[in-house]
Coordinates of C-alpha atoms and ligand atoms in Angstrom, one line a residue:
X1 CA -6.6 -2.9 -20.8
X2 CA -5.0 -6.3 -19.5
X3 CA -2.0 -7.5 -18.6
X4 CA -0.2 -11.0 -17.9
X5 CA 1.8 -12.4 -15.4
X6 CA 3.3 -15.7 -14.4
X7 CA 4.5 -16.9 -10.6
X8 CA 7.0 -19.7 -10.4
X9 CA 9.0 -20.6 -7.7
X10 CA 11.8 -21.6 -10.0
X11 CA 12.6 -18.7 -11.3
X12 CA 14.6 -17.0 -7.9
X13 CA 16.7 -14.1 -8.5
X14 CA 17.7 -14.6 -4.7
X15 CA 16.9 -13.8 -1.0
X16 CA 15.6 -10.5 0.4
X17 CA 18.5 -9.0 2.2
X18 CA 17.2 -6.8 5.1
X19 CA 19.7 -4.4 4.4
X20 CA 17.3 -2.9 1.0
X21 CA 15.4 -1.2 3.4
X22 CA 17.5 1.1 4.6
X23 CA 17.5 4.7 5.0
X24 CA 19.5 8.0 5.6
X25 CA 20.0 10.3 8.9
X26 CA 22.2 13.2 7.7
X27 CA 23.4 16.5 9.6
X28 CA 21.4 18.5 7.7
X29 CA 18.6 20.7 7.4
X30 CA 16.4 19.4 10.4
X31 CA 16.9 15.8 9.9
X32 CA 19.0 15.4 13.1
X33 CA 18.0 18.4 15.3
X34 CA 14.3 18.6 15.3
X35 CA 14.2 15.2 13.7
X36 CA 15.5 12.4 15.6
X37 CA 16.8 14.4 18.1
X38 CA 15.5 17.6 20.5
X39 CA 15.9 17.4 24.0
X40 CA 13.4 19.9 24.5
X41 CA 10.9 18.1 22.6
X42 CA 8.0 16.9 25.2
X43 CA 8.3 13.1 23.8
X44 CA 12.2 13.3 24.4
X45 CA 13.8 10.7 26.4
X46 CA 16.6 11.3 28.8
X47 CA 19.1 11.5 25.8
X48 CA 17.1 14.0 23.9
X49 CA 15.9 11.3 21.3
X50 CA 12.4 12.4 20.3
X51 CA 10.0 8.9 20.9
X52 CA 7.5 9.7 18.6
X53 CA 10.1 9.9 15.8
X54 CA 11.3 6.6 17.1
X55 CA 8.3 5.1 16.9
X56 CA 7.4 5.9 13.5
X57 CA 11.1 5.1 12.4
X58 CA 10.1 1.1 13.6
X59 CA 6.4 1.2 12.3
X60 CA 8.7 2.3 8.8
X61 CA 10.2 -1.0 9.0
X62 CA 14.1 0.8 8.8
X63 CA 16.9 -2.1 8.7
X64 CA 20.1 0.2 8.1
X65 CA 20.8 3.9 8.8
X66 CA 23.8 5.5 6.9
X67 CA 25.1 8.3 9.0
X68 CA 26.5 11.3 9.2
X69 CA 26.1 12.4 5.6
X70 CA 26.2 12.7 2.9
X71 CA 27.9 15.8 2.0
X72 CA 28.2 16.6 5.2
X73 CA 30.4 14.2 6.2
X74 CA 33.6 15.4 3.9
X75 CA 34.0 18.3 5.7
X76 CA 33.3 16.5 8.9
X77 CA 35.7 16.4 12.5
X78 CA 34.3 13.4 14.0
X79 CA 36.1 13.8 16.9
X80 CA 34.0 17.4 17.5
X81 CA 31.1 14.7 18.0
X82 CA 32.1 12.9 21.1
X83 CA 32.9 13.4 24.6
X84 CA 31.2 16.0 27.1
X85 CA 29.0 18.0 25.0
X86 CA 29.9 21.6 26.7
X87 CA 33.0 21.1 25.3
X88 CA 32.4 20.3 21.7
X89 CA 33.5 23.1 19.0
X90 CA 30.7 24.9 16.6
X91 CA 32.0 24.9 13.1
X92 CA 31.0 25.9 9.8
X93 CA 29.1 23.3 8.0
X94 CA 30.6 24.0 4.2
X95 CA 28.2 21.4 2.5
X96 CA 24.6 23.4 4.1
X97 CA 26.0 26.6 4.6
X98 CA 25.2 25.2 8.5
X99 CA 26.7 26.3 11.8
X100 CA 27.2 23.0 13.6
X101 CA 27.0 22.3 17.1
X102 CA 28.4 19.2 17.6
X103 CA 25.4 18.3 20.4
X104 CA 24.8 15.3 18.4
X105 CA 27.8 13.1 16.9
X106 CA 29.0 9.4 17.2
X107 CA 28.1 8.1 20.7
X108 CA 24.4 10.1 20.2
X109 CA 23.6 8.2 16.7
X110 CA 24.5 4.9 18.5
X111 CA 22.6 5.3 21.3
X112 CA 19.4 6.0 19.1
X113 CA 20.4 3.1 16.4
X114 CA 20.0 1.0 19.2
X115 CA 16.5 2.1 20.3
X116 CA 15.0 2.3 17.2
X117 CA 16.7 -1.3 16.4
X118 CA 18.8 -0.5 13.6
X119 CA 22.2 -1.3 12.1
X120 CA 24.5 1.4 11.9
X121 CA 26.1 2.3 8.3
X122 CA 29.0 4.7 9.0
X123 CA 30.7 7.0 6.5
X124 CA 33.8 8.1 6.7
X125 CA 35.9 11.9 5.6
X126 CA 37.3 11.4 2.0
X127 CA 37.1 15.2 1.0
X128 CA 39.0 16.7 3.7
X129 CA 40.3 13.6 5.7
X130 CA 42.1 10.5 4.8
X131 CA 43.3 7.1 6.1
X132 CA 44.4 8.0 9.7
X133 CA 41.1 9.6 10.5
X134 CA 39.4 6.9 8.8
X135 CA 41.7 4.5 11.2
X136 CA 40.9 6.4 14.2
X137 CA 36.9 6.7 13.8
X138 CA 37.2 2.8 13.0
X139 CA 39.5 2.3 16.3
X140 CA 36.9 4.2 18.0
X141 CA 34.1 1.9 17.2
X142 CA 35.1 -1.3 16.8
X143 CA 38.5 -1.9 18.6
X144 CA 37.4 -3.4 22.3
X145 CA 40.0 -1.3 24.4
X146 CA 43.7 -0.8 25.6
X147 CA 44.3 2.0 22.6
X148 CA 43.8 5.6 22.6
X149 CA 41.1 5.8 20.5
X150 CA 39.1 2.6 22.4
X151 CA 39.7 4.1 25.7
X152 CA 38.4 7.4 25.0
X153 CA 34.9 5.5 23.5
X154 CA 35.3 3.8 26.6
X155 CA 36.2 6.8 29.0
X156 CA 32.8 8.3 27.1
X157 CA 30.6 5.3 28.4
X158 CA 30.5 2.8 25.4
X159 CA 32.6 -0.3 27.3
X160 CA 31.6 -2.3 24.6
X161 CA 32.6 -1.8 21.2
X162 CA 30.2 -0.4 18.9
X163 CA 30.8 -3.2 16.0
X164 CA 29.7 -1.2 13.1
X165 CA 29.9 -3.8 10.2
X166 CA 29.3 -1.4 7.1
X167 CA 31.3 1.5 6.1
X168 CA 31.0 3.9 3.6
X169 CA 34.3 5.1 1.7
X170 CA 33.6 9.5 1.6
X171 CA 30.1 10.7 -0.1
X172 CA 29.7 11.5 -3.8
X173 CA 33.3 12.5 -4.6
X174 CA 33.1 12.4 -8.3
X175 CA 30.6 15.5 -7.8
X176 CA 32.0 19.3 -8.3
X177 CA 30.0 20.5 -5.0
X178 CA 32.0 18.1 -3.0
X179 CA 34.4 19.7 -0.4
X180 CA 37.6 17.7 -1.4
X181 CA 36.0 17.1 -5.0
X182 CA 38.3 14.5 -6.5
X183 CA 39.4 12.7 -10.2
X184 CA 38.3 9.1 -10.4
X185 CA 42.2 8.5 -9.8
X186 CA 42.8 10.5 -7.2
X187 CA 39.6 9.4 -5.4
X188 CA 40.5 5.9 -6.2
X189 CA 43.8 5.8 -4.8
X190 CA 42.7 6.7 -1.4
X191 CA 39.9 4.5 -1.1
X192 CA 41.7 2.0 -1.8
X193 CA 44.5 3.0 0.3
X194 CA 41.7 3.6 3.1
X195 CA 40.2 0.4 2.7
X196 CA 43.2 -1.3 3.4
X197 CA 44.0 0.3 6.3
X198 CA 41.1 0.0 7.8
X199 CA 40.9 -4.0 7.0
X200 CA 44.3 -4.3 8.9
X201 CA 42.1 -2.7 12.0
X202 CA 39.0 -5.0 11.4
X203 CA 38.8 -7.6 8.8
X204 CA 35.1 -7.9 9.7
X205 CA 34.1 -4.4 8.2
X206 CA 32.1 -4.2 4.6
X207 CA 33.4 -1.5 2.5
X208 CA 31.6 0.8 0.0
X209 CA 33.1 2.6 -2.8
X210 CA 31.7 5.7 -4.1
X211 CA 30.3 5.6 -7.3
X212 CA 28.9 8.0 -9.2
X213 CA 26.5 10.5 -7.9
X214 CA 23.8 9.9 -10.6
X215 CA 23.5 8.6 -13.7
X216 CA 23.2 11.7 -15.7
X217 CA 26.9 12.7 -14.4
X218 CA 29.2 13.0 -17.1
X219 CA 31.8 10.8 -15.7
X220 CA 29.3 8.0 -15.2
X221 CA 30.5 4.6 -15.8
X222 CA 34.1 5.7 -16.6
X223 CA 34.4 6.7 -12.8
X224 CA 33.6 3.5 -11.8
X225 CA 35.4 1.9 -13.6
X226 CA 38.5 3.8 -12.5
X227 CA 37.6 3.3 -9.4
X228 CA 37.0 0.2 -9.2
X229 CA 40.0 -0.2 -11.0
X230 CA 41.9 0.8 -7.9
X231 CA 39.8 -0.6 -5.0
X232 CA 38.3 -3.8 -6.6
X233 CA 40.1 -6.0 -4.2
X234 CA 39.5 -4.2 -1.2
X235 CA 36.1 -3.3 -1.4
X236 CA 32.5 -5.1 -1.0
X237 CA 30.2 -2.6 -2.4
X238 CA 29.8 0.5 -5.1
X239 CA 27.4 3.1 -4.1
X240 CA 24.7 4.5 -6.2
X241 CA 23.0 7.5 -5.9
X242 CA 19.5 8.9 -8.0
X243 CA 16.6 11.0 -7.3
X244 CA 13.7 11.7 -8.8
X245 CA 12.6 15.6 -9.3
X246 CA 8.7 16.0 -10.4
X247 CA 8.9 19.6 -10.2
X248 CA 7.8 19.9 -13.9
X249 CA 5.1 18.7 -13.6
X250 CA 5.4 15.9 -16.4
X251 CA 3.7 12.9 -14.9
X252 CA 4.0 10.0 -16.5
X253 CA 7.5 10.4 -16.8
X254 CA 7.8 11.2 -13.0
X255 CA 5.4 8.0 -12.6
X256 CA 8.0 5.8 -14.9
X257 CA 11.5 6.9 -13.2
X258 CA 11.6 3.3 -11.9
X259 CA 12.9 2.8 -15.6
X260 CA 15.7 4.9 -15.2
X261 CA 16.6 3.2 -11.7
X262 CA 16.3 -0.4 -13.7
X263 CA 19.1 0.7 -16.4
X264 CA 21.5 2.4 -13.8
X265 CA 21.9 -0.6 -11.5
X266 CA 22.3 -2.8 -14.7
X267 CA 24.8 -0.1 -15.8
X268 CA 27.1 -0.4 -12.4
X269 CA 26.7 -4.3 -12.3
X270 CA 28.0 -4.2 -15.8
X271 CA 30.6 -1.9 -15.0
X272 CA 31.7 -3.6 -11.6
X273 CA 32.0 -7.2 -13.8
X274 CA 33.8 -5.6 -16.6
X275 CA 36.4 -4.6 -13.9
X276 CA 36.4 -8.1 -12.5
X277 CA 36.8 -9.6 -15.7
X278 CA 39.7 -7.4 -16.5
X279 CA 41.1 -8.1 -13.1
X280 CA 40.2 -12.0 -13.2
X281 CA 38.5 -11.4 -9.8
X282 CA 36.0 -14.5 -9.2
X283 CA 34.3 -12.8 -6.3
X284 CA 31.6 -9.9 -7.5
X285 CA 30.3 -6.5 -6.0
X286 CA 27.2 -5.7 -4.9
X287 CA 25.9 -2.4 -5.6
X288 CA 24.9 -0.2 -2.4
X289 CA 22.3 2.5 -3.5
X290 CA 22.6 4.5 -0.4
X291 CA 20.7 7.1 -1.5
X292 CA 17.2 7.3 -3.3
X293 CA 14.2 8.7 -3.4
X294 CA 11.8 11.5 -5.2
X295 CA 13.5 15.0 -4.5
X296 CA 11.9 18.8 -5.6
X297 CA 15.4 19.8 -6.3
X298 CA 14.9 23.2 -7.6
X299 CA 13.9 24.1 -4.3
X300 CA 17.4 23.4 -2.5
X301 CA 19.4 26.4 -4.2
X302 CA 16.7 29.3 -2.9
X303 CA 16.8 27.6 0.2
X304 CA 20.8 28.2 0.6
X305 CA 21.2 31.6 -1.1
X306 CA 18.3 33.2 0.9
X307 CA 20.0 33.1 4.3
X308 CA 23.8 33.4 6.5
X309 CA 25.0 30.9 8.8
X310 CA 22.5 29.7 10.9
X311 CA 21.5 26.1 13.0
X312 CA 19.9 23.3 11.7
X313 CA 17.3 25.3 9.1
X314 CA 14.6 24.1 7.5
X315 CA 15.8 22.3 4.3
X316 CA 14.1 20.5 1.6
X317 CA 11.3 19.5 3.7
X318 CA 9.7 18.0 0.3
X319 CA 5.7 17.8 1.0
X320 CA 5.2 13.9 -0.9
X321 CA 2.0 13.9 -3.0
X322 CA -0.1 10.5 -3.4
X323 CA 2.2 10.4 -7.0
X324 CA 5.3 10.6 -5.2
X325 CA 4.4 7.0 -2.9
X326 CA 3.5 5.4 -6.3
X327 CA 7.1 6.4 -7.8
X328 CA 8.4 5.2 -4.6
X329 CA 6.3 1.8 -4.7
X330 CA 8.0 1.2 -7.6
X331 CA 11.4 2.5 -6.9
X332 CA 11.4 -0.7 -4.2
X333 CA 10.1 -3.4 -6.7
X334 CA 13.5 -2.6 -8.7
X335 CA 15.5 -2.7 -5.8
X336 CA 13.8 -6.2 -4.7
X337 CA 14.1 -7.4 -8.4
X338 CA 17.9 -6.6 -8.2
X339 CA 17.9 -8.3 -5.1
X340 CA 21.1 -10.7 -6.3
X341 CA 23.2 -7.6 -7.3
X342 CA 21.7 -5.0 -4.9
X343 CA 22.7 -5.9 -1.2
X344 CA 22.1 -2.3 0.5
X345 CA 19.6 0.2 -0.2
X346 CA 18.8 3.3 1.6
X347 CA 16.2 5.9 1.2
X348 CA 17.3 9.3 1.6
X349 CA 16.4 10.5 4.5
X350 CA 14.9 9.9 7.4
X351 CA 13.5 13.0 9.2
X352 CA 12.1 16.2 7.8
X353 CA 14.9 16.0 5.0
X354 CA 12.9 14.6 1.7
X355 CA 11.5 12.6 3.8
X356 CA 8.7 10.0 5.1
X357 CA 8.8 10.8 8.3
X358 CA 8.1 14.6 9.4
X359 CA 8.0 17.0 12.3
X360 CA 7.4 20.1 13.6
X361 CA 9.7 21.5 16.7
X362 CA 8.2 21.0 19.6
X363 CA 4.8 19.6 17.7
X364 CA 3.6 16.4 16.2
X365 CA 5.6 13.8 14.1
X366 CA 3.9 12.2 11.2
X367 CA 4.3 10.1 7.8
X368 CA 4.1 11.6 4.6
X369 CA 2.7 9.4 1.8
X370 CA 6.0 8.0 0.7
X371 CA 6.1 6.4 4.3
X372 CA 3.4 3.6 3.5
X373 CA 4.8 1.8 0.4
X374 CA 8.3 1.8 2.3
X375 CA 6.3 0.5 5.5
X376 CA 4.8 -2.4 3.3
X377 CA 7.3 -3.4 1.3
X378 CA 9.8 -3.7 4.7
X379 CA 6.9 -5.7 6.2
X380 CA 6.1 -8.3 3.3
X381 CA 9.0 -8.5 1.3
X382 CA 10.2 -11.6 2.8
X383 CA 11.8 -14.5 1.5
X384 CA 13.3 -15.3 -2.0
X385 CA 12.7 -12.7 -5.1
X386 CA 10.7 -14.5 -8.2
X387 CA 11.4 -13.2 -11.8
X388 CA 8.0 -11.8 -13.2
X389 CA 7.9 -10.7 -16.7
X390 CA 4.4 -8.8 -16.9
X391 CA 3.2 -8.4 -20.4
X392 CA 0.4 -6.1 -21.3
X393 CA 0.2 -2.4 -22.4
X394 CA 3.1 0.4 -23.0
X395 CA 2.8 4.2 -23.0
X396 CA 5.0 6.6 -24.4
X397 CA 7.2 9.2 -22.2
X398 CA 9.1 12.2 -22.6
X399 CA 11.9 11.2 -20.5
X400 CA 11.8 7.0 -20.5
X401 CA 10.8 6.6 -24.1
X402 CA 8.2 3.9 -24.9
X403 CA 7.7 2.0 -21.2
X404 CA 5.7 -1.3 -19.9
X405 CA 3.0 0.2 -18.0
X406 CA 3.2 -2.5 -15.3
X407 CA 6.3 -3.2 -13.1
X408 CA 5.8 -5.7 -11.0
X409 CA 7.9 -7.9 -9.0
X410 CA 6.7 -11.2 -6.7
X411 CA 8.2 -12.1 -3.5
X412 CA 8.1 -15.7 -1.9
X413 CA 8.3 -16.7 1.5
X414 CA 9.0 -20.3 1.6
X415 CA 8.7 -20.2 5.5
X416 CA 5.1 -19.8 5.4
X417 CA 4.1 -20.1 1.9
X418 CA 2.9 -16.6 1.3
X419 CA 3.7 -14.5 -2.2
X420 CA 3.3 -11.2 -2.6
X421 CA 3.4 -9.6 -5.5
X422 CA 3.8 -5.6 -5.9
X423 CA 2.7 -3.9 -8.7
X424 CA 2.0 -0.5 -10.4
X425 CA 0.2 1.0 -12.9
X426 CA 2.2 4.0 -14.1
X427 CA -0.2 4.2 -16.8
X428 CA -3.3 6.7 -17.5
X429 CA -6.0 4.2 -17.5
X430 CA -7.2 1.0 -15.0
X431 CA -5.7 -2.5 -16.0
X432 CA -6.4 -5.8 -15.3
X433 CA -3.9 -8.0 -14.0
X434 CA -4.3 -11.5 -14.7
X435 CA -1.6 -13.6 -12.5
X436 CA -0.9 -17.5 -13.2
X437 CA -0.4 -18.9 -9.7
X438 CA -0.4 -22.6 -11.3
X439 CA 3.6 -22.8 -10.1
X440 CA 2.2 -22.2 -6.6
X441 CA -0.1 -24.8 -5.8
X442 CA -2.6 -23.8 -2.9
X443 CA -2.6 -20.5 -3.0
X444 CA -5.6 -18.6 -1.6
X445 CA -5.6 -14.4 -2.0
X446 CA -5.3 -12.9 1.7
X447 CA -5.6 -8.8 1.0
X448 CA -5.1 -5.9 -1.7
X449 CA -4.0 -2.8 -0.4
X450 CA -3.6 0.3 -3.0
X451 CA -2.4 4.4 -2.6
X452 CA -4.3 5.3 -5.8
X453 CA -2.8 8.3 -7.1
X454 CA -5.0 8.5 -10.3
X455 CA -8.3 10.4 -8.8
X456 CA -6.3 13.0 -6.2
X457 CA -2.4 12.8 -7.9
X458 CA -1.3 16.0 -5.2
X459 CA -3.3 14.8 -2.1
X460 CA -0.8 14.9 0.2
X461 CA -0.5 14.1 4.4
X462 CA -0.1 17.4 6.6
X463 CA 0.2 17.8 10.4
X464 CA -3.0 19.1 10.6
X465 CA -4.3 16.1 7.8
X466 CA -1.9 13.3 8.3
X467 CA -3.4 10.5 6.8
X468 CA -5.0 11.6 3.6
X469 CA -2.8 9.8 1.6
X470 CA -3.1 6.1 3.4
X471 CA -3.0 2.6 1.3
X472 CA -6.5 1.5 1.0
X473 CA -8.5 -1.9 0.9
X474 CA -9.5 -3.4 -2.3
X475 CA -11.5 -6.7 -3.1
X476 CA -9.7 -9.4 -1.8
X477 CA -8.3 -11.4 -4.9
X478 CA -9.8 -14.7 -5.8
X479 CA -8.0 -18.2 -6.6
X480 CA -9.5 -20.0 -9.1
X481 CA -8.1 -22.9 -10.7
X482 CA -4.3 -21.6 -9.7
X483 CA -5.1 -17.9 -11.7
X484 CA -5.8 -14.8 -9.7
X485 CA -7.8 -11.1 -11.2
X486 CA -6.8 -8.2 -9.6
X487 CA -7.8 -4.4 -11.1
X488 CA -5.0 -1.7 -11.1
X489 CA -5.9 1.3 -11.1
X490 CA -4.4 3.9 -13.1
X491 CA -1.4 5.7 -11.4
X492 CA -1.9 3.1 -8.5
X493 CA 0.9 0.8 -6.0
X494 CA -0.5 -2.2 -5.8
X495 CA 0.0 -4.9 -2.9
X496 CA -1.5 -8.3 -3.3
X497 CA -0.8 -10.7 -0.9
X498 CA -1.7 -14.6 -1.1
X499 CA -1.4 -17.1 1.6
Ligands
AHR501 O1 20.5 13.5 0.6 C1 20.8 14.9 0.3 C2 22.2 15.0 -0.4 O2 22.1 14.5 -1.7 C3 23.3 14.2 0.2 O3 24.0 14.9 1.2 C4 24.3 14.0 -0.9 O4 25.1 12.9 -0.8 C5 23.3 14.0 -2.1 O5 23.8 14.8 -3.2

């Protein structure tokens, strides 16, 4: 089989934001405790943050990390998180069926945003809370001083002000497992009524209203709209949420869920401008998909209803087969190709909690094979997003329908010169890709790296096997004449770099 594609620098969808490749550290499961933090932990710094896990959390290439949940966060005291550490209350944890300690909170998750060089992405309490807590957590962080709330950061060691630039407006309230589940309206109102509030505090902030929890909801699209309908005005962003769940084994519909992905963030877009028309708002949203990734979620509900109230259990520690990295190849060329309506992505999680980064308490970190597309795409993807249209061969699947069996997406750094383009196969046999570089005069290939999940698709990377699953060398592509050959194999994430 064969496929076409054409590279032109004048077709630009726009500039890479840095903020696509974000990711997720929750309190939950082991992704805090055990994850990025445990004092005990023999790579542990003096603040109890573990340096292998920051390590790896750099290699991954990690521009923004949305903290402290989640659905934690809507049952969440933030307050409980600062100050000495002795005195900070254990609660109940609604959203995990958690007891939490508190050892960890505000000042902690600063302190370790910093070292592993990363912006902070706060949410804030919508399901239990409302504007004056929002208020105070924002007075907390970002006013410099002479307030109560500023003097107590201050009084904890943070002279400075933290500056946190993105905020997230509550987690996932149009969803029935929400403590402080809401109606569109109701939901609406406050985030809107929050929003404002907190602009009065700091006008610099970026706000994010929550939209739906996944596509398949059944309030999808008229939830945002209502929403919107309240907090258009106020707001910078609307959140979207998917994940992918390959638990039935049906792979190539697993393999095409990058399809799905494409249709929801045209979905919200469409939504969002539908509002703005309404509204005659000139300004548009940007959609922040805080949270996505592949997720076994059949596994979750076992995991709760087997045990009481204990601290920081394992939960959904998803073990990511060679398949898995492919989907999540691909997941990131639709991101980059919405890269004019997307502004903030982040992968959900971080640590231990369906995640690319895993450890054992007390024992080795180390990346699962969803870490390596991530890692590339953060490292290459830079510049201005080209428009590729491959065309070439479709398969049929259960859940997508008929779908193109390349994706691809090109990326072009005017800087140096360099393209990359990423591509995958999500189909069940090798293709050829034939790309027209005629647009980009000069061009000679530099490397193909591949995670081929056709021969092995359930290899995956243990602590005792780390790096079974690990992008691998192909032929280095050829220029000839401005056109380029490269093979993909079936199942494969492709990344072909030419300088
Ligand atoms: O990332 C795990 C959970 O998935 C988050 O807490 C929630 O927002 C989503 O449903």
């Amino acid at each position: 089989d064969a496929a076409q594609l054409s590279v032109d620098p004048a077709f630009r969808i726009g500039p890479v934001s840095r903020r696509l490749f974000g990711s997720f550290v929750e309190h939950m499961g082991r992704c805090v405790y055990g994850g990025v933090y445990e004092p005990a932990h023999p790579t542990a710094d003096e603040h109890g943050l573990r340096r292998d896990v920051l390590d790896l959390t750099r290699e991954l290439g990690v521009s923004v990390v949305r903290y402290p949940g989640g659905n934690f966060v809507s049952g969440y005291r933030w307050e409980d998180g600062v100050g000495p550490v002795a005195d900070r209350p254990r609660r109940l944890d609604l959203a995990w069926k958690t007891i939490e300690t508190n050892a960890f909170g505000l000042d902690e998750f600063m302190r370790w945003a910093r070292a592993a060089g990363v912006e902070p992405m706060m949410a804030v309490n919508l399901g239990t809370r409302g504007v004056q807590e929002a208020c105070d957590l924002l007075e907390y962080a970002n006013h410099p001083g002479g307030t109560h709330f500023s003097d107590l950061r201050r009084r904890h060691g943070a002279e400075e002000p933290y500056g946190i630039r993105l905020w997230c407006l509550g987690n996932e309230l149009d969803g029935p497992w929400q403590v402080g589940h809401k109606t569109a309206d109701e939901y609406g109102r406050l985030a809107a009524e929050t929003a404002s509030a907190m602009k009065m505090i700091d006008p610099s902030v970026s706000l994010v209203a929550c939209g739906s929890s996944n596509r398949g909801m059944p309030t999808f699209a008229a939830w945002e709209a209502t929403v919107l309908e309240h907090t258009y005005e106020h707001v910078d962003y609307i959140s979207a949420h998917t994940y992918y769940d390959p638990s039935d084994g049906d792979r190539p519909s697993i393999l095409a869920s990058a399809v799905d992905m494409d249709a929801f963030i045209r979905e919200v877009v469409a939504t969002a401008d539908h509002v703005a028309a309404k509204q005659r708002h000139k300004r548009r949203l940007m959609v922040s998909f805080d949270e996505w990734n592949v997720w076994y979620q059949q596994r979750l509900r076992a995991d709760l209803d087997r045990r009481g109230w204990v601290e920081a259990p394992a939960l959904i520690e998803d073990t990511f087969t060679a398949t898995d990295a492919v989907v999540v190849g691909d997941l990131l060329i639709t991101l980059l190709r919405h890269a004019d309506r997307v502004g903030v992505a982040c992968q959900a999680q971080l640590a231990n909690v369906i995640a690319p980064i895993r450890t054992i308490d007390g024992g080795p970190a180390w990346r699962q094979s969803i870490f390596h597309p991530f890692a590339l795409t953060a490292r290459y993807a830079r510049g201005t997003v080209l428009r590729t249209e491959p065309i070439g061969p479709s398969h049929d699947t259960a859940r997508h329908g008929e779908v193109s069996s390349v994706d691809t997406v090109a990326v072009h750094d005017e800087e140096t010169g360099g393209l990359v383009v990423f591509a995958v196969n999500r189909g069940g046999t090798d293709i050829r890709l034939d790309i027209d570089l005629r647009g980009l005069p000069g061009l000679a290939g530099a490397e193909h790296l591949a995670i081929d999940a056709g021969t092995e698709p359930d290899a995956v990377n243990t602590a005792d096997d780390p790096d079974r699953v690990v992008p691998h060398p192909r032929e280095r592509p050829s220029v000839d004449a401005g056109r380029s050959a490269v093979r993909l194999a079936s199942a494969s994430w492709n990344l072909i770099r030419y300088h």
